[in-house]
Tab-separated table of C-alpha atoms and ligand atoms in Angstrom:
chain	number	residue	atom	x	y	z
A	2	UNK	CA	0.000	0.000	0.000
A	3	UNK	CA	1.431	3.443	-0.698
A	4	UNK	CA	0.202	5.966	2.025
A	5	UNK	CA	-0.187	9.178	0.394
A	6	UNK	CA	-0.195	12.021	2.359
A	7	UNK	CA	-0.001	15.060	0.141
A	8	UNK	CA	3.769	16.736	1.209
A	9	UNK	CA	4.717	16.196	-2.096
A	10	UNK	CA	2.133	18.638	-3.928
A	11	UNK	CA	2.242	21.680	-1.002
A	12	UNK	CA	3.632	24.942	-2.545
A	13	UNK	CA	3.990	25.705	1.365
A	14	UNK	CA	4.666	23.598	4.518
A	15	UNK	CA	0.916	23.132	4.770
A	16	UNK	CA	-0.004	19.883	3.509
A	17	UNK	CA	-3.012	20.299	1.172
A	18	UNK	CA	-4.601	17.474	2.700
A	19	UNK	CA	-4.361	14.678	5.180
A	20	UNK	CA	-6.272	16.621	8.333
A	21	UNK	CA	-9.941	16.056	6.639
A	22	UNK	CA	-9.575	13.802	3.778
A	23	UNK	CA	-6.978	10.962	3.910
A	24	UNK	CA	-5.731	9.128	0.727
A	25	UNK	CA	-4.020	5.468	0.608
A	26	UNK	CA	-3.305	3.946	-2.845
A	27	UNK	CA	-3.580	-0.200	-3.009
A	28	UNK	CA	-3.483	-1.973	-6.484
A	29	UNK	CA	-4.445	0.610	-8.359
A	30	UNK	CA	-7.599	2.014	-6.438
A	31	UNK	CA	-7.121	5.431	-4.383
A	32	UNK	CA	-9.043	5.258	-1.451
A	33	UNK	CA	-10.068	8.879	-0.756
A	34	UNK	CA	-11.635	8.871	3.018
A	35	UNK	CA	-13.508	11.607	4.374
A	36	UNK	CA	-11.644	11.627	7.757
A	37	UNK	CA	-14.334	13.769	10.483
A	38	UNK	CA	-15.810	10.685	12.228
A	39	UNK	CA	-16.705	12.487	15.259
A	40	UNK	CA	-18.787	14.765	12.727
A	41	UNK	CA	-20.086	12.511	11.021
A	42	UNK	CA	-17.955	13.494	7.830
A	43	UNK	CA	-19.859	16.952	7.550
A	44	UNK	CA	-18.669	18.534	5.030
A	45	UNK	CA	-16.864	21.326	6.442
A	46	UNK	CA	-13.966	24.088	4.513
A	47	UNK	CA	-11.598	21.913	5.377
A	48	UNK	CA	-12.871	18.863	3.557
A	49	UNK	CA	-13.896	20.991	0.784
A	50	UNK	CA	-10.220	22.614	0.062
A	51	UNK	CA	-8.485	19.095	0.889
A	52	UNK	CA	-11.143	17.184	-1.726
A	53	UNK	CA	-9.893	19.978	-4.348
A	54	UNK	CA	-6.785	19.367	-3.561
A	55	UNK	CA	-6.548	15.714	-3.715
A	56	UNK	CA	-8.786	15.283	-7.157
A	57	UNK	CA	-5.737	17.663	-8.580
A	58	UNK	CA	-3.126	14.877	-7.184
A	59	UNK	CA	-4.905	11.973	-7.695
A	60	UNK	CA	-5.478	13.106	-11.817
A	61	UNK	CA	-1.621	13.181	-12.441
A	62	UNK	CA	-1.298	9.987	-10.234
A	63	UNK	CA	-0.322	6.949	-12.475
A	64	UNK	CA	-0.758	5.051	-9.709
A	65	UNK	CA	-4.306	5.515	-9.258
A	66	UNK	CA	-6.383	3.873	-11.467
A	67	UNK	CA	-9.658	4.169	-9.926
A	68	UNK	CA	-11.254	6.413	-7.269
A	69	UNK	CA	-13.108	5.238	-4.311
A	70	UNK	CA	-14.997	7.813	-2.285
A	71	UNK	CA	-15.858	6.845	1.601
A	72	UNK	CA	-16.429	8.243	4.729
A	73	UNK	CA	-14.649	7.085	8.068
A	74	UNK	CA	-16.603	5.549	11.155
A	75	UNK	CA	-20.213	5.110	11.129
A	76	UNK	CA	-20.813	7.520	7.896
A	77	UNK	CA	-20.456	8.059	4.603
A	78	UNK	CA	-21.030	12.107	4.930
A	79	UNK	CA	-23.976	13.568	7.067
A	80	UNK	CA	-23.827	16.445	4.458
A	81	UNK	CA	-22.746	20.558	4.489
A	82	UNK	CA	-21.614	21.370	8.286
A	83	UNK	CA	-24.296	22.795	9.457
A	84	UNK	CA	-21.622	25.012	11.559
A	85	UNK	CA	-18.633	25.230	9.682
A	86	UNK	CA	-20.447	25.746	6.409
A	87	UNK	CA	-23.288	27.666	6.764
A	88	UNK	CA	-23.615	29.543	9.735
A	89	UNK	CA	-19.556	30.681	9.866
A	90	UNK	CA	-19.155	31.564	6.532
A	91	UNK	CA	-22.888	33.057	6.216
A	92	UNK	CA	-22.255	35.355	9.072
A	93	UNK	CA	-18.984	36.372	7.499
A	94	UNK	CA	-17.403	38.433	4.450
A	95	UNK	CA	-19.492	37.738	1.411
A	96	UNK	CA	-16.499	37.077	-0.474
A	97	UNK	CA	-15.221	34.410	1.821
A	98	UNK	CA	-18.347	32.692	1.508
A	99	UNK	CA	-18.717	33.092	-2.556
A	100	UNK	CA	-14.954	31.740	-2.941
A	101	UNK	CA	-15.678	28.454	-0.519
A	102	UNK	CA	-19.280	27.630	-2.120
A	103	UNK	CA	-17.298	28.176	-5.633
A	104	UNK	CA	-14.334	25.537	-4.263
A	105	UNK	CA	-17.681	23.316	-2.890
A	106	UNK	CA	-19.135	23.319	-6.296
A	107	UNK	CA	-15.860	22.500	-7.867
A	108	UNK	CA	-15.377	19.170	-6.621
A	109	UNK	CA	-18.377	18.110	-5.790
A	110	UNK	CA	-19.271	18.613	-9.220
A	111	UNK	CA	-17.637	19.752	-11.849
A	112	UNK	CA	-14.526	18.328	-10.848
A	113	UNK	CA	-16.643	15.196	-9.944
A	114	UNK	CA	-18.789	14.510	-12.762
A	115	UNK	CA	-16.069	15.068	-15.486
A	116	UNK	CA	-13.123	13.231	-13.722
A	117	UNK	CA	-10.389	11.899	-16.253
A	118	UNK	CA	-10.358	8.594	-14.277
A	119	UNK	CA	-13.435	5.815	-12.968
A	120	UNK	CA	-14.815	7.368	-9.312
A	121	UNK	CA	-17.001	4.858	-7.017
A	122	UNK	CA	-19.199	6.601	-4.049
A	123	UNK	CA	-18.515	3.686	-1.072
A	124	UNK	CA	-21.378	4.316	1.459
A	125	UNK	CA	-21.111	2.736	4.291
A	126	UNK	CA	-23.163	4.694	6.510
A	127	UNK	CA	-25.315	8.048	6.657
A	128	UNK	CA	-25.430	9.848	3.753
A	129	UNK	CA	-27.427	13.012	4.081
A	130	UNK	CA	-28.130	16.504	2.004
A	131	UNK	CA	-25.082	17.941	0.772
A	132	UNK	CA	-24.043	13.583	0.500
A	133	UNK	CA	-25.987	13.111	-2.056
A	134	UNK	CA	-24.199	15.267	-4.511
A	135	UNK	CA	-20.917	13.353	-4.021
A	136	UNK	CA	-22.567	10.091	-4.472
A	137	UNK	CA	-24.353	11.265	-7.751
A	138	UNK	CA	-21.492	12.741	-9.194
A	139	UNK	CA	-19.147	9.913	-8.544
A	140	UNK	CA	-19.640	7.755	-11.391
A	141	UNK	CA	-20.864	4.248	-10.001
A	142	UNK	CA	-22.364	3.492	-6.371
A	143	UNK	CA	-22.090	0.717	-3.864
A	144	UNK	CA	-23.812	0.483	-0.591
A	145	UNK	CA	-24.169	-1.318	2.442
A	146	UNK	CA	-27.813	-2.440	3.308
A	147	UNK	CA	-27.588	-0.910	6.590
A	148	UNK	CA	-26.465	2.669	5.389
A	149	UNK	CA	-29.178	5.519	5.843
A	150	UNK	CA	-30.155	8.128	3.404
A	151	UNK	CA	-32.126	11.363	3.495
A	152	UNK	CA	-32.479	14.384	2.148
A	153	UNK	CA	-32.883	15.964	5.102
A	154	UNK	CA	-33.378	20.086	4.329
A	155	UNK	CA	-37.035	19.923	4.253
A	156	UNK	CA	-36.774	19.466	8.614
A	157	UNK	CA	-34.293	22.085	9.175
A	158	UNK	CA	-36.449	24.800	6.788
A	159	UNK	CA	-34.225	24.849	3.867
A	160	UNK	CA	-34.225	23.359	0.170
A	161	UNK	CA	-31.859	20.915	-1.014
A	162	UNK	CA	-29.965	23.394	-2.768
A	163	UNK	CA	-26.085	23.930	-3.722
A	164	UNK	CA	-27.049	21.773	-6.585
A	165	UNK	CA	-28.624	18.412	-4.268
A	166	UNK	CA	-32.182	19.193	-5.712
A	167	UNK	CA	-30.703	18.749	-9.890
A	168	UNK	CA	-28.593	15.659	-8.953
A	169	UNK	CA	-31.402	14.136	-7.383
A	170	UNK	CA	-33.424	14.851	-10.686
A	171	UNK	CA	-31.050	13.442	-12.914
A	172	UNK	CA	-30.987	10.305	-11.468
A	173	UNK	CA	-34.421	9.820	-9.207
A	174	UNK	CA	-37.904	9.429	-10.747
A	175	UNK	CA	-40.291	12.434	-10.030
A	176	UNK	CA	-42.341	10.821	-7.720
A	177	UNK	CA	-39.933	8.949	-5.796
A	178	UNK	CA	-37.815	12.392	-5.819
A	179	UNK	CA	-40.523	14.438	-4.189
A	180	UNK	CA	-41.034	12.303	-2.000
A	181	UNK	CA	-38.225	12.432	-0.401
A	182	UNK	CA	-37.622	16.029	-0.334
A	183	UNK	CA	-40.898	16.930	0.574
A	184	UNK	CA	-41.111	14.237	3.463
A	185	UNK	CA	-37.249	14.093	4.741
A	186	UNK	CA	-38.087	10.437	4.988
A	187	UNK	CA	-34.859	8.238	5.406
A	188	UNK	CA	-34.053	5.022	3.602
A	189	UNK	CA	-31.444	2.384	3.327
A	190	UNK	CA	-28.945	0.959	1.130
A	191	UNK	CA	-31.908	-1.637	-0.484
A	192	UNK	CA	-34.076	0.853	-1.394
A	193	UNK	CA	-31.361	3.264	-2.773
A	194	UNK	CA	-30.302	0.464	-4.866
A	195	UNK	CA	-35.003	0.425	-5.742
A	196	UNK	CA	-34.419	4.237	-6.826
A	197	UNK	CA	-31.216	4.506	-8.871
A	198	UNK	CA	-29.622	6.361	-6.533
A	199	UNK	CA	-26.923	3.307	-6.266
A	200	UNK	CA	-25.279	0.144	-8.436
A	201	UNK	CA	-25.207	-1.877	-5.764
A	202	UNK	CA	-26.287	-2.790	-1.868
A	203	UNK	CA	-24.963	-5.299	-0.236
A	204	UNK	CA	-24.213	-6.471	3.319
A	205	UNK	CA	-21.963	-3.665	5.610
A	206	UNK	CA	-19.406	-6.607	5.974
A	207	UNK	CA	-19.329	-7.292	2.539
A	208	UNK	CA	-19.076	-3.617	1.196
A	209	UNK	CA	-15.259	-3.203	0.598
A	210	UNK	CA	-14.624	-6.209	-1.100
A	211	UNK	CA	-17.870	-5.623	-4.098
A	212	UNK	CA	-16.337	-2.212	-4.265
A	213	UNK	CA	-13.094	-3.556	-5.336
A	214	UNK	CA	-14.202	-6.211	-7.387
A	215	UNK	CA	-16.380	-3.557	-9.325
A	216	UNK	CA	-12.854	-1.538	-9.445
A	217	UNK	CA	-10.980	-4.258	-10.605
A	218	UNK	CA	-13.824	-4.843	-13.272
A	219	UNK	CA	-13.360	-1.029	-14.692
A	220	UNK	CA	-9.184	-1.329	-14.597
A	221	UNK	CA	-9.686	-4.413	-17.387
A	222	UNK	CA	-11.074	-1.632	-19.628
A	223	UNK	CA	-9.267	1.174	-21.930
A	224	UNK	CA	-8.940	3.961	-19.439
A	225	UNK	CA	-8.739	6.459	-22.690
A	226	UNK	CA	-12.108	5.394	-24.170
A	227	UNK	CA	-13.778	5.382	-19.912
A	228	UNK	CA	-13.015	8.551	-20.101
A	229	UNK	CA	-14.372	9.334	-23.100
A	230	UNK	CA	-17.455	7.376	-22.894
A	231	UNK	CA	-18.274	8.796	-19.680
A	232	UNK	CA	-17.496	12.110	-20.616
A	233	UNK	CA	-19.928	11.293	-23.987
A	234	UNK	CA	-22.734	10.597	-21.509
A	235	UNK	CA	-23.124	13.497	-19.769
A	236	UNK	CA	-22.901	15.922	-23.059
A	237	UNK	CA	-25.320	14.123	-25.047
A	238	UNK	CA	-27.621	13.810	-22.097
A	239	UNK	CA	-28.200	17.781	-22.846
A	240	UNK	CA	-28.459	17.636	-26.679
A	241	UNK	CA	-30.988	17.395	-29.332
A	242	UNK	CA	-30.594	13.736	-31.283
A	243	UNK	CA	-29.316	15.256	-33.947
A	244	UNK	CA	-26.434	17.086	-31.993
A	245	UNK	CA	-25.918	14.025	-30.475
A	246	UNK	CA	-25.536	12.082	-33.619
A	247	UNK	CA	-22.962	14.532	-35.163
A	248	UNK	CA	-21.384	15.097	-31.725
A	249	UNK	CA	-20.677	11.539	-31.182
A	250	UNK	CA	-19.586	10.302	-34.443
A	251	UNK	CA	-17.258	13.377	-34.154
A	252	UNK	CA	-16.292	12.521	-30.199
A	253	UNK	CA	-15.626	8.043	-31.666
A	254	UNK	CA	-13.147	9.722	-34.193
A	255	UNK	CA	-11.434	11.650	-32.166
A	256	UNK	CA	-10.684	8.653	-29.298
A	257	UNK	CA	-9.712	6.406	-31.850
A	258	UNK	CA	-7.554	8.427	-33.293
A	259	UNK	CA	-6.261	9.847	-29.918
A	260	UNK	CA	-6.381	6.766	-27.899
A	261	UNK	CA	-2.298	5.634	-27.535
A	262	UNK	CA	-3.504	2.032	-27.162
A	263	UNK	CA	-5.333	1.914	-30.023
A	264	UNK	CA	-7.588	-0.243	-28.354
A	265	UNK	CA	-10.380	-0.952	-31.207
A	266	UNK	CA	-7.147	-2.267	-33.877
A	267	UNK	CA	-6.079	-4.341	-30.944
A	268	UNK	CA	-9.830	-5.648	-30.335
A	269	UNK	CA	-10.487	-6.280	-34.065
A	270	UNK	CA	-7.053	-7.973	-34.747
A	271	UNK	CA	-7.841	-10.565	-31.134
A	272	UNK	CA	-11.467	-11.012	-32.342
A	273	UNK	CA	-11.774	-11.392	-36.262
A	274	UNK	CA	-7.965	-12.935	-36.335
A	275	UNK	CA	-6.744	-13.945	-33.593
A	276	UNK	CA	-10.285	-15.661	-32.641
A	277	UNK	CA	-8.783	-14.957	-29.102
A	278	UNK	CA	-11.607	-13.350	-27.272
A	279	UNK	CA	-15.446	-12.084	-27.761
A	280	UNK	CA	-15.995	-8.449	-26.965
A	281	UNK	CA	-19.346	-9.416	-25.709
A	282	UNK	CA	-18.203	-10.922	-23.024
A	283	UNK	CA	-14.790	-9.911	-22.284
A	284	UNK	CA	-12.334	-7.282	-22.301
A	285	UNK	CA	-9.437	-7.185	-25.441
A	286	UNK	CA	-6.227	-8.259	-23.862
A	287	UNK	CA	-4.290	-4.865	-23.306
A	288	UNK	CA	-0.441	-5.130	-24.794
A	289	UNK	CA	0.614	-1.660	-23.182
B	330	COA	N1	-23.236	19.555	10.375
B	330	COA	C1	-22.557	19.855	11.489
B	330	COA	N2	-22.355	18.964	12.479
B	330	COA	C2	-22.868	17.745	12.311
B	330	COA	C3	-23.590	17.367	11.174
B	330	COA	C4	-23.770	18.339	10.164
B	330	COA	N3	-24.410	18.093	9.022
B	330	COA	N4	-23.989	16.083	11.320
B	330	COA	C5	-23.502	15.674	12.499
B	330	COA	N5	-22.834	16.658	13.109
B	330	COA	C6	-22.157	16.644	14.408
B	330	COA	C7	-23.117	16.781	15.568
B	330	COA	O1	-23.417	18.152	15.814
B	330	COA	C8	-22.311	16.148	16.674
B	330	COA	O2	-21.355	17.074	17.131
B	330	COA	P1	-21.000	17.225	18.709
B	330	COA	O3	-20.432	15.895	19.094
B	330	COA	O4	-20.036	18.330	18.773
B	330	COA	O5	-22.301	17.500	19.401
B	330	COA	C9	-21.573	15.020	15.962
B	330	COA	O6	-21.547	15.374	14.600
B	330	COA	C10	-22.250	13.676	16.085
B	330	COA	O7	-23.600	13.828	15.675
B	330	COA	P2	-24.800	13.080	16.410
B	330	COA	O8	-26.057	13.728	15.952
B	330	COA	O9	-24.561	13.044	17.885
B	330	COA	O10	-24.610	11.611	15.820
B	330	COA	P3	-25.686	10.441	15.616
B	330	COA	O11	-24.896	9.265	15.167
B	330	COA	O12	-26.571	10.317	16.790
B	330	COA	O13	-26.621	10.948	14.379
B	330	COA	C11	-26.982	11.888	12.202
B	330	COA	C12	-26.083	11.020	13.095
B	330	COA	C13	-26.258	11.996	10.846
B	330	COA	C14	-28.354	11.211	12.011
B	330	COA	C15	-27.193	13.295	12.842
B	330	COA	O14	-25.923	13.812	13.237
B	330	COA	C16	-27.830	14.296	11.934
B	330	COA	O15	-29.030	14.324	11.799
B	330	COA	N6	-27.004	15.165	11.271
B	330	COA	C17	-27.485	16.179	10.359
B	330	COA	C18	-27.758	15.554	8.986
B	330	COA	C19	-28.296	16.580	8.019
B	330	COA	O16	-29.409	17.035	8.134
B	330	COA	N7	-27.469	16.921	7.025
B	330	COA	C20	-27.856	17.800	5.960
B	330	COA	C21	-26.856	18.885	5.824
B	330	COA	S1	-26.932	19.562	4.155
């Protein structure tokens, strides 16, 4: 295991990380740990600037492959810090507060959504609010059955804002997503799995090793073409069917051509030649 803990990226003797968010890299899969158990994992300025921090590290990594997100202890994330990111920075300079919702929106988000490499939410435990926009933006989710999830602003007099309320409608049907930000009602890793909001549930004891056998799963693949097939998805999601046409034809070009693997040659040559393997049910054999 390679224990990474960020002195090597600090401009200054502050280490951009390692106090809220701890990172350990093992075969290939960087295990990124929201580290405020006592908390709950709230997501406070200090997790937000570390997360930043570490998604910048982790994308020049070669060593990481794939990106777990989890929490430590007994939660995944109980959401924004109630404290530490609301009522601080509300009741401070404006600026303050524009610059760390702009960081918050950064990587739980755009960073998020279009990361260069495969990103797994891990939830082993409460996920709440401000949660939920981490676990929709990784790309893939796994859960324990006994985690607990709720969108929780509707009992503190709020709206799940930052941007909870358009995750949750990308991914949730309407019904099942006003229901639970109208009601506040929790539910557990089984019925996340019912509503899209995750991949996978399975027993708490069971949850790290599905996680890295689903890791292990997307390291077999091209990680050129994952990235551009994920990055495909979320354009076209926006565009008319005939943008999309001419924007993915466009988008295939441009990864084969770009892609130093040359992965479809390689899979053509081991299928149609070679007769070694059958894309439908296996990955090419990578040479590189
Ligand atoms: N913001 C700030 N602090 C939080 C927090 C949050 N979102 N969630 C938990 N904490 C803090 C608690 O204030 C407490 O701090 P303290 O020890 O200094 O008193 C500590 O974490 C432990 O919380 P506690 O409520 O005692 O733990 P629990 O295991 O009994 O309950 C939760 C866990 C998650 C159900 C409960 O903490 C909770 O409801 N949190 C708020 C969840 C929420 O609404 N999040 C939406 C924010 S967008």
């Amino acid at each position: 295991m390679t224990a990474s803990d960020g002195t090597h990226a600090s401009p200054d003797t502050r280490k951009p990380w390692g106090e809220f968010v701890t990172v350990a890299i093992e075969d290939g899969i960087a295990w990124i740990t929201l580290n405020r158990p006592e908390k709950r994992n709230a997501i406070n300025p200090g997790i937000v600037y570390e997360m930043n921090a570490v998604l910048d590290a982790m994308e020049e990594n070669d060593e990481a492959k794939v990106l777990v997100i989890t929490g430590a202890g007994e939660a995944f994330s109980a959401g924004q810090d109630l404290k530490e990111y609301f009522r601080i920075p509300d009741a401070g300079p404006p600026l303050e507060r524009e610059r760390l919702y702009r960081a918050n929106a950064a990587w739980q988000w755009r960073r998020m959504m279009y990361f260069p490499k495969p990103t797994i939410a891990m939830v082993n435990g409460w996920c709440f609010g401000g949660a939920f926009q981490v676990l929709i933006a990784c790309d893939l989710a796994v859960a324990a059955d006994e985690a607990v999830f709720g969108l929780s602003e509707i009992n503190w007099g709020i709206i799940p804002a930052g941007i909870v309320t358009k995750s949750v409608a990308e991914v949730m049907r309407q019904r099942d997503a006003l229901y639970y930000i109208m009601t506040g009602e929790t539910f557990d890793g089984k019925r996340a799995k019912e509503l899209g909001l995750v991949n996978i549930s399975v027993p708490r004891a069971e949850l790290r090793e599905r996680t890295i056998k689903l890791a292990q799963t997307l390291m077999e693949k091209n990680p050129f073409v994952l990235r551009a097939a994920k990055t495909a998805y979320h354009h076209v999601k926006a565009m008319s069917w005939e943008s999309a046409f001419e924007y993915l034809m466009a988008k295939s070009d441009a990864t084969k051509y770009r892609d130093p693997e040359k992965g479809d040659q390689v899979g053509m040559k081991q299928f149609l030649d070679e007769k070694s393997y059958r894309p439908g049910l296996e990955s090419y054999k990578r040479e590189s």
